[in-house]
XYZ file of C-alpha atoms in Angstrom:
614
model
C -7.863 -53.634 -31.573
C -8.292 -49.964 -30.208
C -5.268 -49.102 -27.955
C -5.700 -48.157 -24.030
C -6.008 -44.532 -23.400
C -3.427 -44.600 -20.978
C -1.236 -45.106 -23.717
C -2.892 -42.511 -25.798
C -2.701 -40.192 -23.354
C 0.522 -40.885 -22.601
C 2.245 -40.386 -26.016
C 0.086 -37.093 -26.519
C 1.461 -35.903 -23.325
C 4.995 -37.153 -24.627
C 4.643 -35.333 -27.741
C 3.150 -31.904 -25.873
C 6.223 -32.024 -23.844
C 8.455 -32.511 -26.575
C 7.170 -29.974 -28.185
C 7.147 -27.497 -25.758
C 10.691 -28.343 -24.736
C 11.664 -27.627 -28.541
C 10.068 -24.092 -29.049
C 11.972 -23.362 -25.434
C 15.016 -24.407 -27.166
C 14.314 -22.368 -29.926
C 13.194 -19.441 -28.568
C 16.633 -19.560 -26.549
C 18.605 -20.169 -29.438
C 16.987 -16.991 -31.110
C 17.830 -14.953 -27.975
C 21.223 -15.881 -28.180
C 21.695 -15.044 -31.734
C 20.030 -11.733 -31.480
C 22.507 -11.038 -28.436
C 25.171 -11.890 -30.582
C 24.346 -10.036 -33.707
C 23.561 -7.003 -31.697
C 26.286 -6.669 -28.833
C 28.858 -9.311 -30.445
C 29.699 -11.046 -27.276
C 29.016 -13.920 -25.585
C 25.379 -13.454 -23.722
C 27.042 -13.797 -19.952
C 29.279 -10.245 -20.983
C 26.758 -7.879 -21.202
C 24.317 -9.128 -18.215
C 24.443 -6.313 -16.009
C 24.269 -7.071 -12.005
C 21.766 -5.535 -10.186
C 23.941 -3.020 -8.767
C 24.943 -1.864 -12.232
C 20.972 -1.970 -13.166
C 19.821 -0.419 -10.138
C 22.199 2.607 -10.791
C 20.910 3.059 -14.124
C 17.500 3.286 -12.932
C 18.870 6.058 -10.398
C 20.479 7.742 -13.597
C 23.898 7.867 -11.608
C 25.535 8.145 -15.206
C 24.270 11.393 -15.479
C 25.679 12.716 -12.361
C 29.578 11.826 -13.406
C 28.653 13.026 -16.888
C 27.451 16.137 -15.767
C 30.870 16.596 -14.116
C 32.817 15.492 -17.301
C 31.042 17.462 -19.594
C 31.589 20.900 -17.431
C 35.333 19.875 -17.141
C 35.266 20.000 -20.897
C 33.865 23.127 -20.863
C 30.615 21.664 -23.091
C 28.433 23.473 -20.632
C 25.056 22.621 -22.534
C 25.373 19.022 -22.585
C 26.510 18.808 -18.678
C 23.535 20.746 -18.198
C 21.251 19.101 -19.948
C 23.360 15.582 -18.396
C 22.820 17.617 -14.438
C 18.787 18.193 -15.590
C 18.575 14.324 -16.265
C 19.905 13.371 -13.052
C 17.966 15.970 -10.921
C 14.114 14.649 -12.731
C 14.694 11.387 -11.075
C 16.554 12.607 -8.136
C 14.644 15.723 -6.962
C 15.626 15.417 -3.391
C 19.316 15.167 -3.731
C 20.542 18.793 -2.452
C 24.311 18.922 -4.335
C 22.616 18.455 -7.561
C 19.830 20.880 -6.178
C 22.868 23.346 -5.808
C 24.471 22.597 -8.928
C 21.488 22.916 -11.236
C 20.639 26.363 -9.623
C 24.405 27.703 -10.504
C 23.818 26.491 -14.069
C 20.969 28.740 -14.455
C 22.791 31.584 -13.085
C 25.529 31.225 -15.676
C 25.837 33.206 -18.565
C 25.487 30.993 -22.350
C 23.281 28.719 -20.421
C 19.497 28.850 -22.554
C 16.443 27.431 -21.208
C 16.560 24.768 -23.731
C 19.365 23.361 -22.406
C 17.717 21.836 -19.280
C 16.014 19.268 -20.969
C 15.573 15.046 -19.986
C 17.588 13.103 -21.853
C 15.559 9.749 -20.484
C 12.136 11.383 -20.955
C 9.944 8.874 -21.675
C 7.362 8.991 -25.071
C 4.156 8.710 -23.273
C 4.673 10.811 -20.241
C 5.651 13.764 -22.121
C 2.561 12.968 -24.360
C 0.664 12.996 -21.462
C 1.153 15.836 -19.761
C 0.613 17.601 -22.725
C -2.441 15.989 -23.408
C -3.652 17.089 -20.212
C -2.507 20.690 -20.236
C -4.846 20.709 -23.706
C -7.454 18.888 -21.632
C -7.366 21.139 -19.198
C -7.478 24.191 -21.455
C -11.084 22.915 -22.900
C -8.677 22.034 -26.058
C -10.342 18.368 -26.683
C -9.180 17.553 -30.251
C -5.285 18.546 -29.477
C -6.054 16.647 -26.235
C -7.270 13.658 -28.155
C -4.461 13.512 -30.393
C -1.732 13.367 -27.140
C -4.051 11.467 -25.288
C -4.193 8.495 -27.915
C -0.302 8.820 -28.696
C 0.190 8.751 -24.904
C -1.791 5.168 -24.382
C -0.243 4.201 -27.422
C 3.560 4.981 -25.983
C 2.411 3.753 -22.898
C 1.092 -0.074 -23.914
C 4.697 -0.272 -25.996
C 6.639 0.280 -23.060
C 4.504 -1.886 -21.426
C 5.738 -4.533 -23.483
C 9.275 -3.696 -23.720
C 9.394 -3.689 -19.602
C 7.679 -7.129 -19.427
C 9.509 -8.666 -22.274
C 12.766 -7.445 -20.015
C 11.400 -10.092 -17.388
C 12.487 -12.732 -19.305
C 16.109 -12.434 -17.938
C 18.037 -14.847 -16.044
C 16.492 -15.699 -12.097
C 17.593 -13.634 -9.694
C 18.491 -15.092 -6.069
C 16.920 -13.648 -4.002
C 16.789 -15.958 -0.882
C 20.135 -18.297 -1.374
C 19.377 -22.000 0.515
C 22.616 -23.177 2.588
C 22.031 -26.500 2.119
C 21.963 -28.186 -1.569
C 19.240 -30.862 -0.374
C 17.012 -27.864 -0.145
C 17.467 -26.745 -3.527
C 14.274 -27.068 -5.846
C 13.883 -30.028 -8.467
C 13.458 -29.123 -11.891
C 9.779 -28.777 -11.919
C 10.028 -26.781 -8.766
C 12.868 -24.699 -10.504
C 10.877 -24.002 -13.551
C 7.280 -23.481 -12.031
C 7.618 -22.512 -8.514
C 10.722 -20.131 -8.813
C 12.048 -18.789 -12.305
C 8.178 -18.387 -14.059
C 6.516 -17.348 -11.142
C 9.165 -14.693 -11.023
C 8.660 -13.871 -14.404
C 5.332 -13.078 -13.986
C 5.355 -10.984 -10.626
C 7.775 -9.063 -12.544
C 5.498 -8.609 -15.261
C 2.575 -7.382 -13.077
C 4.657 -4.514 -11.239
C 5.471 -3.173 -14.895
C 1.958 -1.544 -15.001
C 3.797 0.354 -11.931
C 6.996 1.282 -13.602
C 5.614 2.957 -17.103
C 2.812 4.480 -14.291
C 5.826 6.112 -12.338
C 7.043 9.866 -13.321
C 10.765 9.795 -12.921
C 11.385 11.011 -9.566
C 7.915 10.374 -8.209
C 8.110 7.264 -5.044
C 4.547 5.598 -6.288
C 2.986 5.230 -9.474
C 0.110 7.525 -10.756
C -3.202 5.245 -9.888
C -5.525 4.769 -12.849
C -2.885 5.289 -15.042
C -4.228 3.189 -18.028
C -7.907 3.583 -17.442
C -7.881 7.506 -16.342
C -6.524 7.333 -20.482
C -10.009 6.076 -21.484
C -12.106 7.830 -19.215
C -10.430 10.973 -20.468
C -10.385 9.989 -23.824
C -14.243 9.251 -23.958
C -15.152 12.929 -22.778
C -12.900 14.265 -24.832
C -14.674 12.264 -28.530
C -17.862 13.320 -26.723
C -16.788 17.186 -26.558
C -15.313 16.969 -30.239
C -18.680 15.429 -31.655
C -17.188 11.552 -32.163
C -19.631 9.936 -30.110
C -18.731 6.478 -32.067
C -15.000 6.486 -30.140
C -16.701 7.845 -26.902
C -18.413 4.662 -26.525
C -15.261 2.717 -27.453
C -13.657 4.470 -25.017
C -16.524 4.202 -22.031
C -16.577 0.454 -22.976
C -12.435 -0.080 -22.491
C -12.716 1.761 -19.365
C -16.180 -0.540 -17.969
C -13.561 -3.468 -18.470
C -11.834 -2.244 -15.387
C -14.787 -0.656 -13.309
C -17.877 -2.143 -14.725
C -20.008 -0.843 -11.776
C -18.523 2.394 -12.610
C -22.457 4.258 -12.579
C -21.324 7.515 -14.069
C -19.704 5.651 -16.776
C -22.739 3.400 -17.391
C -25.092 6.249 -17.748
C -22.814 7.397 -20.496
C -23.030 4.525 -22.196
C -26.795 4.480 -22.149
C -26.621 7.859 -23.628
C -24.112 6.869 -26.196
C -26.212 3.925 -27.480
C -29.198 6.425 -27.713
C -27.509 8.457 -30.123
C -25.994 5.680 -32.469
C -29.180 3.735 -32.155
C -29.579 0.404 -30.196
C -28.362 -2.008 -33.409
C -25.375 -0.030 -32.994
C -22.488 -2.146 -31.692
C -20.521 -0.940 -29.282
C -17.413 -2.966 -28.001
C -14.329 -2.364 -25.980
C -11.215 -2.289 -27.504
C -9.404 -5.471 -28.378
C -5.730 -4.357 -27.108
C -7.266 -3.113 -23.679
C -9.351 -6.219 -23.764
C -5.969 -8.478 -24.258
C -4.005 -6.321 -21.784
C -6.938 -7.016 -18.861
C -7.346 -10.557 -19.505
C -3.978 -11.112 -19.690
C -3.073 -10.009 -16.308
C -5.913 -11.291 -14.558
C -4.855 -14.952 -16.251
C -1.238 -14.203 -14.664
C -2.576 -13.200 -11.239
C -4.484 -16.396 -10.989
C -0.855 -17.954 -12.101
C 0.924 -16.399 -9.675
C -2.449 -16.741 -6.758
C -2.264 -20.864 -7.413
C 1.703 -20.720 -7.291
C 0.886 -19.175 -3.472
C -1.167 -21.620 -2.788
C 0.653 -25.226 -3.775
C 4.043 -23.734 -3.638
C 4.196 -21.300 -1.129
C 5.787 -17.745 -1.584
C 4.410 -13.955 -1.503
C 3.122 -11.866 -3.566
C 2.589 -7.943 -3.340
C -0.353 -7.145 -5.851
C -0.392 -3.788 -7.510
C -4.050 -4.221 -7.912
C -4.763 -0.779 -6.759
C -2.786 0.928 -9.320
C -3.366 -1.787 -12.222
C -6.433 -0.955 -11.816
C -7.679 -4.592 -12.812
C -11.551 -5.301 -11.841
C -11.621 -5.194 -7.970
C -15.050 -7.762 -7.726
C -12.634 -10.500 -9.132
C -9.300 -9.379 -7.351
C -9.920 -7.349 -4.138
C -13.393 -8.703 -2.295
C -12.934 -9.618 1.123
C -12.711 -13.472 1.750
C -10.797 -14.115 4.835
C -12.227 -15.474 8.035
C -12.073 -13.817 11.405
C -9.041 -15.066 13.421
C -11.444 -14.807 17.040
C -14.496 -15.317 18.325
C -17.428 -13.260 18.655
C -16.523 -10.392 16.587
C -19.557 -9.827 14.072
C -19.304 -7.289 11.181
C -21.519 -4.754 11.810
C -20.991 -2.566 8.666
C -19.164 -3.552 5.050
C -18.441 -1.916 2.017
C -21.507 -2.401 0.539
C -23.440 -0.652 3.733
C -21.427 2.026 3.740
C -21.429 2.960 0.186
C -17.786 2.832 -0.951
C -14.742 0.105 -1.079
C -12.626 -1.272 1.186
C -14.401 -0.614 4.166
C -15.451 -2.308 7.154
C -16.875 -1.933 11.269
C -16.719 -4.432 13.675
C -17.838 -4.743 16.857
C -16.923 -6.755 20.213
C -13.479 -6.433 19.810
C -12.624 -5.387 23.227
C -14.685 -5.532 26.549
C -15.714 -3.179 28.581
C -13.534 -4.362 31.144
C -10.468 -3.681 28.568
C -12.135 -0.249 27.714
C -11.627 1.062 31.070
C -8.468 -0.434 31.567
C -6.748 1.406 28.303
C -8.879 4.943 29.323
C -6.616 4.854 32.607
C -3.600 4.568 30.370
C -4.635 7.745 28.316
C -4.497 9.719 31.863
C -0.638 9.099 30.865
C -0.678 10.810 28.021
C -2.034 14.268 29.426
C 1.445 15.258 31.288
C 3.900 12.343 30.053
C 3.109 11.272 26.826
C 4.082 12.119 22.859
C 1.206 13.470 20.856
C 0.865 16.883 21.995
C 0.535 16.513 25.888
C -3.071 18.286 26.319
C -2.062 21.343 24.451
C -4.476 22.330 21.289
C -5.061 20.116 18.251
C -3.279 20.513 15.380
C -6.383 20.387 13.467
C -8.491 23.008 15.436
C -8.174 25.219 18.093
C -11.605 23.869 19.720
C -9.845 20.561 21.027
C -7.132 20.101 23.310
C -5.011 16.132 21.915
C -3.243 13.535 23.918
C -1.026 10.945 22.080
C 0.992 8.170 23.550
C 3.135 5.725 21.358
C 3.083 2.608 22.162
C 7.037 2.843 23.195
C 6.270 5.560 25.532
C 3.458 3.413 27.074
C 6.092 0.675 27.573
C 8.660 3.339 28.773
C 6.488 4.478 31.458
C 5.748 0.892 32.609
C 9.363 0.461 33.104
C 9.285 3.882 35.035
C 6.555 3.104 37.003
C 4.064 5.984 36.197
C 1.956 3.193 34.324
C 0.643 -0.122 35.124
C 2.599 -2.905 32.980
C -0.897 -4.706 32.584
C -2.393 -1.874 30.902
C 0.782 -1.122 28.848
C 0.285 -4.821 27.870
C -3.249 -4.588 27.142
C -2.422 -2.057 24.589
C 0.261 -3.971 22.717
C -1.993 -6.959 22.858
C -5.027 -5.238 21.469
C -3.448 -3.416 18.969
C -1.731 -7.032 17.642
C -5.409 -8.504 18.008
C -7.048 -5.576 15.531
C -3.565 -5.989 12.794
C -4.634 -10.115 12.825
C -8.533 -9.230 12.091
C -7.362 -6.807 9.591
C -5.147 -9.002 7.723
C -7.543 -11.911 7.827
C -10.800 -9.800 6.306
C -8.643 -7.853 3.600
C -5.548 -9.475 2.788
C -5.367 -13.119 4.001
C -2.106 -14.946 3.219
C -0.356 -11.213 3.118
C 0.809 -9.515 5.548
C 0.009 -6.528 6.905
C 2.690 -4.747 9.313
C 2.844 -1.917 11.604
C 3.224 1.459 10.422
C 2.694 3.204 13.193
C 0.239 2.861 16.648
C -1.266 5.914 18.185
C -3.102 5.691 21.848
C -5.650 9.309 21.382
C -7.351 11.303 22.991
C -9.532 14.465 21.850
C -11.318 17.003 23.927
C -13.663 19.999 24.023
C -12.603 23.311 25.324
C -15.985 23.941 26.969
C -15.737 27.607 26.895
C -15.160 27.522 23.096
C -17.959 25.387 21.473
C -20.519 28.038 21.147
C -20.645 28.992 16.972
C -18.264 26.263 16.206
C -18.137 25.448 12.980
C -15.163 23.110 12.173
C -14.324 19.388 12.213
C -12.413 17.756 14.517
C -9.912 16.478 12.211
C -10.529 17.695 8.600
C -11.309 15.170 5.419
C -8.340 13.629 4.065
C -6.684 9.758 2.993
C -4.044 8.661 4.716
C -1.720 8.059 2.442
C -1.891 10.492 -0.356
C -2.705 14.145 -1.040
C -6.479 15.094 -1.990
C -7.629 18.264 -4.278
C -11.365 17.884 -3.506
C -12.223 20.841 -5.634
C -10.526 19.546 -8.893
C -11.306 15.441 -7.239
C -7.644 14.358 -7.408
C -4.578 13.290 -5.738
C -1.458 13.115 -5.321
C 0.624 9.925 -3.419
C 3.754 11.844 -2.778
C 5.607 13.210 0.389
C 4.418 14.571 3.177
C 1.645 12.134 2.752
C 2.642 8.872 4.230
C 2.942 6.989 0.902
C 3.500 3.240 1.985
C 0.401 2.892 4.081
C -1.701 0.175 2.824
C -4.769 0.087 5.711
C -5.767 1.545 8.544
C -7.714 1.580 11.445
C -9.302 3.142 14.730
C -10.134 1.004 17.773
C -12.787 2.430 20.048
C -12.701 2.804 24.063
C -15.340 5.108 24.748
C -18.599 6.437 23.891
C -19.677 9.251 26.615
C -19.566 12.415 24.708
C -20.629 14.394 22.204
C -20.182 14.123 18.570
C -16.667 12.701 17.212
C -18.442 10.866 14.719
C -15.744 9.324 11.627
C -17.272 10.134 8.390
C -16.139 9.310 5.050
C -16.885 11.377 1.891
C -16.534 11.013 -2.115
C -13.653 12.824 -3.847
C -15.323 16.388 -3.359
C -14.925 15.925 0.443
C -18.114 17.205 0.848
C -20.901 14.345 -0.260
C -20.772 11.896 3.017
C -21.360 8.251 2.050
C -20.856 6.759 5.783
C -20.710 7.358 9.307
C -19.006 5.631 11.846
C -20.395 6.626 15.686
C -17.937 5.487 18.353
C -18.564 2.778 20.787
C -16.286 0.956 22.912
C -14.830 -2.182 21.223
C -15.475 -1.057 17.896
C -13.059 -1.310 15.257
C -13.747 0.792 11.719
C -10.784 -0.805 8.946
C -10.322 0.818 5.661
C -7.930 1.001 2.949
C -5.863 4.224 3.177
C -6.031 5.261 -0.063
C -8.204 8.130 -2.302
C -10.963 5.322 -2.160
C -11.193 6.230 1.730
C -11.487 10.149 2.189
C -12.569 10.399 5.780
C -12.866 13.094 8.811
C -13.985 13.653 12.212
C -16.955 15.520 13.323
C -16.146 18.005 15.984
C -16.120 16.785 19.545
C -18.166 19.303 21.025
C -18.436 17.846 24.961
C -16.346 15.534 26.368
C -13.595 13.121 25.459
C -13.443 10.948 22.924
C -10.333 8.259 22.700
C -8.985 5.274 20.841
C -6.205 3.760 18.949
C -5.173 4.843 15.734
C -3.770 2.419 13.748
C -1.837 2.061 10.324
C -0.269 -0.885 8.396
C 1.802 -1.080 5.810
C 2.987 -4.268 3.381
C 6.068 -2.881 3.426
C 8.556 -4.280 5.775
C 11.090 -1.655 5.511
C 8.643 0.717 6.836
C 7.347 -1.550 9.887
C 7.150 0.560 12.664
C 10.618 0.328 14.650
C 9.045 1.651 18.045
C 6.795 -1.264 18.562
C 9.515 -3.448 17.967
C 12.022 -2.000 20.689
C 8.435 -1.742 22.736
C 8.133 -5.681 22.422
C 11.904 -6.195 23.596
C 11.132 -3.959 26.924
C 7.757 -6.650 27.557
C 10.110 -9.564 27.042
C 12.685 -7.855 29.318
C 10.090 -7.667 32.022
C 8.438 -11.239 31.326
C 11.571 -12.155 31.910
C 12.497 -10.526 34.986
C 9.396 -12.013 36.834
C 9.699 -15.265 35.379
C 13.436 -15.081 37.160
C 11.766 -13.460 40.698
C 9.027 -16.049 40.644
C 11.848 -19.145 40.286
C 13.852 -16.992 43.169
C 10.642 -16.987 45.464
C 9.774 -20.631 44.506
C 13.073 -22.312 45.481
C 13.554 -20.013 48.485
C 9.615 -21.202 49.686
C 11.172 -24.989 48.920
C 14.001 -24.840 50.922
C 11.892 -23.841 54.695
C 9.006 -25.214 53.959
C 9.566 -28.007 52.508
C 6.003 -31.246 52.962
C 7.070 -33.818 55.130
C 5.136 -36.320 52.687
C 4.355 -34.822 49.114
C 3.292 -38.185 48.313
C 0.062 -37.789 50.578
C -0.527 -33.826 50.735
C -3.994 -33.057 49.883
C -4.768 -31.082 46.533
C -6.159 -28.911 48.974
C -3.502 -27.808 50.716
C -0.563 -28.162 48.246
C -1.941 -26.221 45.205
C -1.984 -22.566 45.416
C -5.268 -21.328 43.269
C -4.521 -18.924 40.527
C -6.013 -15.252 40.836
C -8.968 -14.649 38.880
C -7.795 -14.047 34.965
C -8.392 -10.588 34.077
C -10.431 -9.756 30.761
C -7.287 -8.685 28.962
C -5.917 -12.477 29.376
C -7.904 -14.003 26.950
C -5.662 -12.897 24.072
């Protein structure tokens, strides 16, 4: 008699689970016993708080080191201790100070300021590149390969760190609320694990002292790498190279021409295949995304994906699949129509009603508001500019220089473009303020004739472009932590002011963006996005800048005090309409309300204006 499957399937999902449960035990038991062996105390003794870890990734060490060893007078190791400090510190001014006396003092050498925390495959890599860039490709290749090499070990050492104990970050009050064990084990410590594994690809990416990681970081390798075999006559490793880097841009067109060329000159039966440890390394993480993705979606949670800098396929992690949040928007222009990534027009976003509404509140901003009050643009001298922050719109509300309605308006439609934003390029993540800009751009008339310059030149928006040598850099003064951004439309009568975006050169335009009222252009605000203005050469063109962030420490504070002063006020006439209400009820008070008409006893509302329907 052949036994039910449920009872099959039953013991073989006994047994998997036993099984699984022993190797954890096992694994744990190994852990402990390496601990042991290594550091000869109990496991809970040398598990470092975050404080302590934290500090260590500041290098604080270094700075009370650097002290110690000058008190000993052992002046080359507290300089080469101060040096440490200062590479991941570079804007602290005492050790600025101290590191400048060191070099003035006599017995200090060169040699001496050295980093004791340098890491393998950074200082591989930059000297990789400085043969690179001195047309030396076979030293290049040889730092080049030891740098991806370094790199994909520390790689490995920084996830296998992940593995520690779960860190609380959000403590529940209540002990109902705490999670069951398959809740613990799933939804909390392993989903942990793996977020923290996908934001290593960020750490071993980040130069010591740098605030974001270098993008591309383990594909710009192969890409360099394959021109590099090509220039040194190894066209065998070229193609192994173009084919690693195809795993993360396969639509990459220069990259694909290569390879067409490669395979012409090692003959078709030639096999040409990516390499298996980049091959593991992007399969792996795409498996953990979807983890972590599925995890979001039965168990709730966040998740802030370093896609851009992983540099992981973007047709499988990145297209656009949310839903607009309102009605009769349509999407005029997407990436695909405008050549490039991450890139999007709609239209219908505001009436025209609303148009005209927000162009009286940019009269404001000629005398009153921020920006630079009608003087001349800081980008040309052709253009007079006109900001106003959305505080200062509220701030003149209060003041009465402004109509509240129209300070509402723009709070309201600025909230209206973040939620169609969110929903088209990060739905389920959100996006917050970074910072809202009402502007306004006009011609000098007498000063257009032989004008040659743009309104505002090409750049991203939150990094630093070198068109000439096509790269950049996301440090300071370039607003690092914007994620997206966006310009909302009110006006269309006059002349040029076109948006543009370019490729890396700054010079090749892929798009163009002419302004309309209602029209909202989105983007992400990275070196994906280089964009200008074309020169507004009669008239005056204005809209609402916009830029988010994912970051919540760097939400933009202004709006927030700006949404306290509309409560403030809602309030206030919520408290004078109750005062005017009860004083109407005491004198004229119906003899019957029983009986009075509709008629007569309901007061009609006034007619809703346009900016109501949010």
């Amino acid at each position: 008699m052949l036994p039910k499957l449920g009872t099959v399937s039953a013991k073989s999902s006994s047994c998997s689970a036993q099984n699984s449960w022993k190797r954890s035990v096992v694994r744990a038991d190994c852990v402990q016993h390496c601990l042991g062996s290594r550091l000869g105390a109990a496991p809970s003794a040398h598990r470092a708080s975050l404080v302590i870890q934290r500090d260590f990734e500041r290098r604080e060490p270094y700075n009370y080191l650097q002290v110690a060893f000058f008190q000993l007078k052992k002046l080359d190791q507290a300089v080469s201790a101060a040096h440490t400090f200062f590479v991941a510190n570079p804007q602290h001014l005492q050790m600025r100070e101290d590191i400048e006396k060191y070099r003035r003092m006599s017995g200090v050498k060169s040699d001496n300021f050295r980093d004791l925390e340098a890491a393998a495959h950074w200082e591989a890599y930059e000297a990789g590149m400085q043969h690179y860039n001195a047309d030396e490709y076979l030293q290049a290749v040889d730092r080049l390969e030891e740098s991806l090499r370094e790199a994909l070990s520390a790689l490995e050492e920084c996830r296998a760190l992940c593995e520690g104990p779960l860190e609380d970050e959000e403590v529940e009050e209540e002990e109902d609320l705490q999670p069951g064990l398959y809740e613990a084990i799933a939804g909390t410590h392993y989903i942990q694990v793996l977020k923290c594994r996908q934001q290593c690809v960020l750490e071993i990416a980040t130069k010591p002292g740098w605030i974001s990681a270098t993008e591309d970081f383990i594909p710009s390798h192969l890409d360099l790498l394959q021109f590099a075999y090509d220039q040194v006559g190894n066209q065998a490793l070229a193609a192994e190279c173009a084919a690693s880097y195809l795993l993360f841009y396969p639509m990459d067109e220069p990259v694909l021409e290569k390879m067409k060329q490669y395979h012409a000159e090692l003959g078709e039966d030639t096999a040409v295949t990516a390499r298996e440890n980049i091959r593991h390394y992007v399969q792996r993480s795409l498996m953990e995304k979807k983890l972590i993705y599925y995890a979001m979606e039965h168990l709730g949670g966040t998740f802030n994906d370093p896609v851009s800098n992983a540099c992981l396929p973007l047709s499988v992690l990145t297209s656009p699949t949310g839903s607009l949040p309102f009605e009769g928007i349509t999407v005029t222009m997407d990436s695909q129509q405008m050549n490039g990534t991450q890139r999007v027009v709609f239209d219908k976003v505001l009436t025209e009603s609303e148009c005209k509404d927000l162009l009286r509140l940019t009269k404001a901003a000629r005398g009153t508001g921020d920006g630079y009050r009608a003087r001349r643009s800081p980008h040309t001298p052709h253009e007079r500019f006109e900001g106003l922050t959305i505080l200062k719109a509220m701030q003149l509300a209060q003041s009465g220089d402004v109509d509240w309605r129209d300070a509402k308006l723009l709070l309201q439609a600025s909230e209206k473009s973040r939620k169609i934003i969110e929903s088209y390029f990060t739905p389920g993540k959100k996006l917050h303020f970074s910072f809202t800009h009402l502007v306004c751009r006009t011609a000098v008339e007498e000063e257009q004739e032989g004008r040659m310059d743009l309104s505002h030149p090409v750049h991203a928006d939150n990094c630093l472009l070198d068109p000439e040598g096509k790269e950049r850099w996301k440090e300071p003064p370039a607003y690092v932590y914007r994620d997206y951004s966006g310009i909302l439309y009110l006006n269309d009568d006059f002349r040029g002011g076109s948006l543009f975006f370019t490729e890396m050169d700054a010079v090749t335009v892929t798009a163009n963006v002419h302004p309309k009222c209602g029209r909202l252009v989105a983007f992400s605000s990275g070196k994906e996005n280089p964009h200008g203005v074309q020169a507004v050469s009669q008239g005056r063109r204005c809209a609402i800048a916009l830029w988010y962030t994912h970051s919540a420490e760097h939400a933009e504070q202004e709006r927030v005090k700006a949404e306290e002063l509309m409560e403030q006020r809602a309030a206030e006439e919520n408290q004078s309409n109750g005062e005017e209400y009860r004083g109407a009820d005491r004198s004229t008070r119906p003899t019957s309300q029983r009986h009075k008409s509709v008629s007569e006893g309901t007061q009609h509302p006034k007619e809703l204006r346009a900016r109501d329907e949010f």
